[in-house]
Short mmCIF file of N, CA and C in Angstrom, two decimals:
data_model
loop_
_atom_site.label_atom_id
_atom_site.label_comp_id
_atom_site.label_asym_id
_atom_site.label_seq_id
_atom_site.Cartn_x
_atom_site.Cartn_y
_atom_site.Cartn_z
N GLN A 1 20.38 -33.19 198.30
CA GLN A 1 19.66 -34.15 199.14
C GLN A 1 20.19 -35.57 198.93
N VAL A 2 20.42 -35.93 197.69
CA VAL A 2 20.95 -37.24 197.36
C VAL A 2 22.15 -37.08 196.45
N GLN A 3 23.24 -37.69 196.83
CA GLN A 3 24.44 -37.67 196.01
C GLN A 3 24.81 -39.10 195.64
N LEU A 4 25.04 -39.32 194.37
CA LEU A 4 25.39 -40.64 193.86
C LEU A 4 26.74 -40.58 193.18
N VAL A 5 27.60 -41.52 193.50
CA VAL A 5 28.94 -41.57 192.92
C VAL A 5 29.21 -42.96 192.38
N GLU A 6 29.41 -43.04 191.07
CA GLU A 6 29.70 -44.31 190.43
C GLU A 6 31.20 -44.58 190.43
N SER A 7 31.55 -45.85 190.40
CA SER A 7 32.94 -46.25 190.29
C SER A 7 33.00 -47.64 189.68
N GLY A 8 34.18 -48.03 189.27
CA GLY A 8 34.38 -49.37 188.74
C GLY A 8 34.49 -49.47 187.24
N GLY A 9 34.30 -48.36 186.55
CA GLY A 9 34.42 -48.38 185.10
C GLY A 9 35.87 -48.55 184.68
N GLY A 10 36.04 -48.86 183.42
CA GLY A 10 37.38 -49.04 182.89
C GLY A 10 37.36 -49.76 181.56
N LEU A 11 38.51 -50.26 181.18
CA LEU A 11 38.67 -50.97 179.92
C LEU A 11 38.58 -52.47 180.16
N VAL A 12 37.78 -53.13 179.35
CA VAL A 12 37.61 -54.56 179.46
C VAL A 12 37.50 -55.17 178.06
N GLN A 13 37.99 -56.38 177.91
CA GLN A 13 37.89 -57.07 176.63
C GLN A 13 36.48 -57.60 176.41
N ALA A 14 36.09 -57.69 175.16
CA ALA A 14 34.81 -58.29 174.83
C ALA A 14 34.74 -59.69 175.43
N GLY A 15 33.61 -60.00 176.02
CA GLY A 15 33.44 -61.27 176.69
C GLY A 15 33.83 -61.24 178.15
N GLY A 16 34.46 -60.17 178.56
CA GLY A 16 34.89 -60.03 179.94
C GLY A 16 33.81 -59.48 180.85
N SER A 17 34.20 -59.24 182.09
CA SER A 17 33.26 -58.79 183.11
C SER A 17 33.77 -57.56 183.83
N LEU A 18 32.83 -56.82 184.38
CA LEU A 18 33.14 -55.63 185.14
C LEU A 18 32.03 -55.42 186.15
N ARG A 19 32.38 -54.93 187.32
CA ARG A 19 31.39 -54.64 188.35
C ARG A 19 31.42 -53.16 188.70
N LEU A 20 30.29 -52.51 188.49
CA LEU A 20 30.17 -51.10 188.81
C LEU A 20 29.53 -50.92 190.18
N SER A 21 29.92 -49.87 190.86
CA SER A 21 29.35 -49.55 192.16
C SER A 21 28.77 -48.15 192.14
N CYS A 22 27.75 -47.95 192.93
CA CYS A 22 27.12 -46.64 193.08
C CYS A 22 26.93 -46.37 194.56
N ALA A 23 27.74 -45.49 195.09
CA ALA A 23 27.65 -45.13 196.50
C ALA A 23 26.69 -43.96 196.66
N ALA A 24 25.70 -44.13 197.51
CA ALA A 24 24.68 -43.11 197.73
C ALA A 24 24.88 -42.42 199.07
N SER A 25 24.96 -41.11 199.03
CA SER A 25 25.00 -40.32 200.25
C SER A 25 23.58 -39.84 200.51
N VAL A 26 22.91 -40.54 201.38
CA VAL A 26 21.51 -40.27 201.66
C VAL A 26 21.18 -40.82 203.04
N ARG A 27 20.24 -40.20 203.70
CA ARG A 27 19.91 -40.64 205.05
C ARG A 27 19.27 -42.03 205.08
N THR A 28 18.32 -42.24 204.19
CA THR A 28 17.62 -43.52 204.17
C THR A 28 17.65 -44.12 202.77
N PHE A 29 18.62 -44.96 202.55
CA PHE A 29 18.83 -45.55 201.24
C PHE A 29 17.64 -46.39 200.78
N THR A 30 16.98 -47.04 201.73
CA THR A 30 15.85 -47.90 201.39
C THR A 30 14.62 -47.13 200.92
N ASN A 31 14.65 -45.83 200.99
CA ASN A 31 13.55 -45.02 200.46
C ASN A 31 13.59 -44.91 198.94
N TYR A 32 14.64 -45.43 198.34
CA TYR A 32 14.86 -45.21 196.92
C TYR A 32 14.90 -46.47 196.08
N VAL A 33 14.25 -46.38 194.95
CA VAL A 33 14.44 -47.33 193.87
C VAL A 33 15.73 -46.91 193.16
N MET A 34 16.56 -47.88 192.84
CA MET A 34 17.82 -47.59 192.18
C MET A 34 17.82 -48.14 190.77
N ALA A 35 18.61 -47.50 189.93
CA ALA A 35 18.68 -47.94 188.53
C ALA A 35 20.02 -47.60 187.92
N TRP A 36 20.29 -48.26 186.81
CA TRP A 36 21.45 -47.96 185.99
C TRP A 36 21.01 -47.62 184.58
N PHE A 37 21.62 -46.60 184.04
CA PHE A 37 21.43 -46.20 182.65
C PHE A 37 22.79 -46.12 181.99
N ARG A 38 22.80 -46.04 180.69
CA ARG A 38 24.07 -45.85 179.99
C ARG A 38 23.85 -44.98 178.76
N GLN A 39 24.92 -44.34 178.35
CA GLN A 39 24.87 -43.49 177.17
C GLN A 39 26.14 -43.71 176.35
N ALA A 40 25.95 -44.25 175.18
CA ALA A 40 27.06 -44.47 174.27
C ALA A 40 27.36 -43.17 173.53
N PRO A 41 28.56 -43.01 173.01
CA PRO A 41 28.91 -41.79 172.29
C PRO A 41 27.95 -41.51 171.14
N GLY A 42 27.42 -40.31 171.11
CA GLY A 42 26.52 -39.91 170.04
C GLY A 42 25.13 -40.51 170.10
N LYS A 43 24.81 -41.20 171.18
CA LYS A 43 23.51 -41.84 171.29
C LYS A 43 22.74 -41.34 172.51
N GLU A 44 21.45 -41.64 172.53
CA GLU A 44 20.60 -41.26 173.64
C GLU A 44 20.89 -42.13 174.86
N ARG A 45 20.62 -41.59 176.01
CA ARG A 45 20.75 -42.36 177.23
C ARG A 45 19.68 -43.45 177.24
N GLU A 46 20.07 -44.65 177.64
CA GLU A 46 19.13 -45.75 177.66
C GLU A 46 19.10 -46.46 179.01
N PHE A 47 17.95 -47.00 179.31
CA PHE A 47 17.75 -47.76 180.53
C PHE A 47 18.50 -49.07 180.47
N VAL A 48 19.10 -49.45 181.59
CA VAL A 48 19.82 -50.72 181.68
C VAL A 48 19.15 -51.67 182.66
N ALA A 49 18.96 -51.22 183.89
CA ALA A 49 18.38 -52.09 184.92
C ALA A 49 17.88 -51.27 186.09
N THR A 50 16.95 -51.83 186.84
CA THR A 50 16.46 -51.17 188.04
C THR A 50 16.18 -52.21 189.12
N ILE A 51 16.18 -51.76 190.36
CA ILE A 51 15.97 -52.65 191.50
C ILE A 51 15.14 -51.93 192.54
N THR A 52 14.18 -52.65 193.12
CA THR A 52 13.32 -52.07 194.13
C THR A 52 14.06 -51.85 195.44
N TRP A 53 13.42 -51.16 196.36
CA TRP A 53 14.08 -50.72 197.59
C TRP A 53 14.66 -51.86 198.41
N ASN A 54 13.98 -53.01 198.40
CA ASN A 54 14.44 -54.14 199.19
C ASN A 54 15.17 -55.19 198.36
N GLY A 55 15.37 -54.90 197.10
CA GLY A 55 16.07 -55.83 196.23
C GLY A 55 15.23 -57.00 195.77
N ARG A 56 13.96 -56.99 196.09
CA ARG A 56 13.10 -58.12 195.73
C ARG A 56 12.87 -58.24 194.23
N ASN A 57 12.73 -57.12 193.57
CA ASN A 57 12.42 -57.13 192.15
C ASN A 57 13.47 -56.40 191.34
N THR A 58 13.82 -56.98 190.22
CA THR A 58 14.75 -56.36 189.30
C THR A 58 14.18 -56.42 187.89
N TYR A 59 14.58 -55.45 187.08
CA TYR A 59 14.11 -55.37 185.71
C TYR A 59 15.27 -54.94 184.83
N TYR A 60 15.31 -55.52 183.63
CA TYR A 60 16.44 -55.29 182.73
C TYR A 60 16.00 -54.95 181.33
N ALA A 61 16.82 -54.16 180.68
CA ALA A 61 16.63 -53.95 179.26
C ALA A 61 16.91 -55.26 178.53
N ASP A 62 16.20 -55.50 177.45
CA ASP A 62 16.40 -56.73 176.69
C ASP A 62 17.85 -56.90 176.24
N SER A 63 18.50 -55.81 175.97
CA SER A 63 19.86 -55.85 175.45
C SER A 63 20.88 -56.40 176.45
N VAL A 64 20.54 -56.37 177.73
CA VAL A 64 21.48 -56.84 178.75
C VAL A 64 20.96 -58.02 179.55
N LYS A 65 19.73 -58.40 179.33
CA LYS A 65 19.11 -59.48 180.08
C LYS A 65 19.92 -60.78 179.95
N GLY A 66 20.17 -61.39 181.08
CA GLY A 66 20.94 -62.62 181.09
C GLY A 66 22.43 -62.41 181.23
N ARG A 67 22.88 -61.19 181.04
CA ARG A 67 24.31 -60.89 181.13
C ARG A 67 24.64 -59.94 182.28
N PHE A 68 23.73 -59.04 182.59
CA PHE A 68 23.95 -58.07 183.66
C PHE A 68 23.09 -58.41 184.86
N THR A 69 23.57 -58.05 186.04
CA THR A 69 22.83 -58.25 187.27
C THR A 69 22.92 -57.00 188.14
N ILE A 70 21.77 -56.45 188.49
CA ILE A 70 21.74 -55.31 189.40
C ILE A 70 21.49 -55.83 190.81
N SER A 71 22.13 -55.22 191.78
CA SER A 71 21.95 -55.60 193.17
C SER A 71 22.14 -54.38 194.05
N ARG A 72 21.85 -54.55 195.32
CA ARG A 72 22.07 -53.45 196.26
C ARG A 72 22.40 -53.99 197.63
N ASP A 73 23.18 -53.24 198.36
CA ASP A 73 23.53 -53.55 199.73
C ASP A 73 23.07 -52.37 200.56
N ASN A 74 21.91 -52.51 201.18
CA ASN A 74 21.33 -51.40 201.92
C ASN A 74 22.13 -51.01 203.16
N ALA A 75 22.90 -51.94 203.69
CA ALA A 75 23.75 -51.63 204.84
C ALA A 75 24.91 -50.73 204.45
N LYS A 76 25.27 -50.77 203.17
CA LYS A 76 26.38 -49.97 202.67
C LYS A 76 25.93 -48.80 201.81
N ASN A 77 24.63 -48.63 201.66
CA ASN A 77 24.08 -47.57 200.80
C ASN A 77 24.70 -47.62 199.40
N THR A 78 24.79 -48.81 198.87
CA THR A 78 25.45 -49.00 197.59
C THR A 78 24.64 -49.89 196.66
N ALA A 79 24.58 -49.49 195.40
CA ALA A 79 23.99 -50.31 194.36
C ALA A 79 25.11 -50.78 193.44
N TYR A 80 24.89 -51.92 192.81
CA TYR A 80 25.91 -52.52 191.96
C TYR A 80 25.33 -52.92 190.62
N LEU A 81 26.21 -53.01 189.65
CA LEU A 81 25.85 -53.58 188.36
C LEU A 81 26.96 -54.52 187.94
N GLN A 82 26.67 -55.80 188.01
CA GLN A 82 27.61 -56.81 187.56
C GLN A 82 27.38 -57.03 186.08
N MET A 83 28.39 -56.80 185.28
CA MET A 83 28.28 -56.92 183.84
C MET A 83 29.16 -58.06 183.35
N ASN A 84 28.53 -59.06 182.80
CA ASN A 84 29.23 -60.21 182.25
C ASN A 84 29.03 -60.26 180.74
N SER A 85 29.87 -61.02 180.08
CA SER A 85 29.78 -61.19 178.63
C SER A 85 29.66 -59.85 177.92
N LEU A 86 30.52 -58.94 178.28
CA LEU A 86 30.46 -57.60 177.72
C LEU A 86 30.74 -57.59 176.22
N ARG A 87 30.05 -56.71 175.55
CA ARG A 87 30.17 -56.55 174.11
C ARG A 87 30.65 -55.14 173.79
N PRO A 88 31.26 -54.95 172.63
CA PRO A 88 31.71 -53.61 172.26
C PRO A 88 30.58 -52.58 172.28
N GLU A 89 29.37 -53.01 171.97
CA GLU A 89 28.22 -52.11 172.01
C GLU A 89 27.92 -51.62 173.42
N GLY A 90 28.50 -52.26 174.41
CA GLY A 90 28.33 -51.84 175.79
C GLY A 90 29.22 -50.68 176.18
N THR A 91 30.07 -50.25 175.27
CA THR A 91 30.91 -49.09 175.54
C THR A 91 30.04 -47.86 175.72
N ALA A 92 30.14 -47.26 176.89
CA ALA A 92 29.27 -46.13 177.23
C ALA A 92 29.68 -45.56 178.57
N VAL A 93 29.10 -44.43 178.88
CA VAL A 93 29.17 -43.91 180.24
C VAL A 93 27.96 -44.49 180.97
N TYR A 94 28.21 -45.12 182.08
CA TYR A 94 27.16 -45.74 182.87
C TYR A 94 26.80 -44.84 184.05
N TYR A 95 25.50 -44.59 184.20
CA TYR A 95 25.00 -43.70 185.23
C TYR A 95 24.14 -44.44 186.24
N CYS A 96 24.33 -44.09 187.48
CA CYS A 96 23.48 -44.56 188.56
C CYS A 96 22.38 -43.52 188.77
N ALA A 97 21.18 -43.98 189.10
CA ALA A 97 20.07 -43.07 189.32
C ALA A 97 19.20 -43.56 190.47
N ALA A 98 18.51 -42.63 191.10
CA ALA A 98 17.65 -42.95 192.23
C ALA A 98 16.32 -42.21 192.11
N ASP A 99 15.25 -42.88 192.53
CA ASP A 99 13.92 -42.29 192.54
C ASP A 99 13.23 -42.68 193.84
N PRO A 100 12.63 -41.73 194.55
CA PRO A 100 11.95 -42.07 195.81
C PRO A 100 10.85 -43.09 195.59
N LYS A 101 10.84 -44.13 196.39
CA LYS A 101 9.83 -45.17 196.23
C LYS A 101 8.43 -44.68 196.54
N SER A 102 8.33 -43.66 197.37
CA SER A 102 7.03 -43.11 197.75
C SER A 102 6.38 -42.34 196.61
N ASP A 103 7.15 -41.94 195.65
CA ASP A 103 6.67 -41.17 194.51
C ASP A 103 7.35 -41.66 193.25
N TYR A 104 7.34 -42.97 193.08
CA TYR A 104 8.05 -43.56 191.95
C TYR A 104 7.24 -43.43 190.66
N GLU A 105 7.86 -42.81 189.68
CA GLU A 105 7.24 -42.64 188.38
C GLU A 105 8.13 -43.15 187.26
N GLY A 106 9.33 -43.56 187.61
CA GLY A 106 10.29 -43.96 186.61
C GLY A 106 11.07 -42.79 186.05
N ASP A 107 10.75 -41.62 186.52
CA ASP A 107 11.51 -40.42 186.18
C ASP A 107 12.47 -40.18 187.33
N TYR A 108 13.66 -40.67 187.18
CA TYR A 108 14.61 -40.64 188.28
C TYR A 108 15.05 -39.22 188.62
N ASP A 109 14.97 -38.92 189.90
CA ASP A 109 15.21 -37.56 190.36
C ASP A 109 16.69 -37.25 190.60
N TYR A 110 17.46 -38.28 190.85
CA TYR A 110 18.86 -38.08 191.20
C TYR A 110 19.76 -38.93 190.33
N TRP A 111 20.88 -38.33 189.93
CA TRP A 111 21.81 -38.99 189.03
C TRP A 111 23.24 -38.80 189.47
N GLY A 112 24.05 -39.81 189.21
CA GLY A 112 25.47 -39.68 189.42
C GLY A 112 26.12 -39.05 188.21
N GLN A 113 27.41 -38.86 188.28
CA GLN A 113 28.14 -38.23 187.18
C GLN A 113 28.59 -39.21 186.12
N GLY A 114 28.48 -40.48 186.41
CA GLY A 114 28.80 -41.50 185.44
C GLY A 114 30.19 -42.08 185.58
N THR A 115 30.34 -43.31 185.11
CA THR A 115 31.63 -43.96 185.05
C THR A 115 31.77 -44.59 183.66
N ARG A 116 32.92 -44.41 183.07
CA ARG A 116 33.14 -44.82 181.70
C ARG A 116 33.51 -46.29 181.60
N VAL A 117 32.86 -46.99 180.69
CA VAL A 117 33.16 -48.38 180.40
C VAL A 117 33.52 -48.48 178.92
N THR A 118 34.67 -49.06 178.66
CA THR A 118 35.10 -49.27 177.28
C THR A 118 35.32 -50.76 177.07
N VAL A 119 34.62 -51.31 176.10
CA VAL A 119 34.74 -52.73 175.79
C VAL A 119 35.47 -52.86 174.46
N SER A 120 36.62 -53.45 174.50
CA SER A 120 37.43 -53.61 173.30
C SER A 120 37.15 -54.93 172.62
N SER A 121 37.32 -54.95 171.31
CA SER A 121 37.11 -56.17 170.53
C SER A 121 38.42 -56.85 170.19
#
């Protein structure tokens, strides 16, 4: 029903920036709350950021607040994660996720396959 494909990952130096994209194959993109999660090697998946259907509200994990920005372009069915001031601890697979706004519980129903981000020191 919903397919999410992340892109934009890669190798970046500490202090550098990277912009991730999440392309959603879905009939009505605005029906979904979008979010980004990440999972570092050997660690649990953690919440990074989320954005409401119209982009009015955004929420961030404390660890990325002030450095990352989540956004969405509903005309392109795409969500983004702008990552600035990257740190080595940010090395992880980053996942895009979607949850229907009509039944939003924070338990995201749809996930992408992830894009790898490596931050070198």
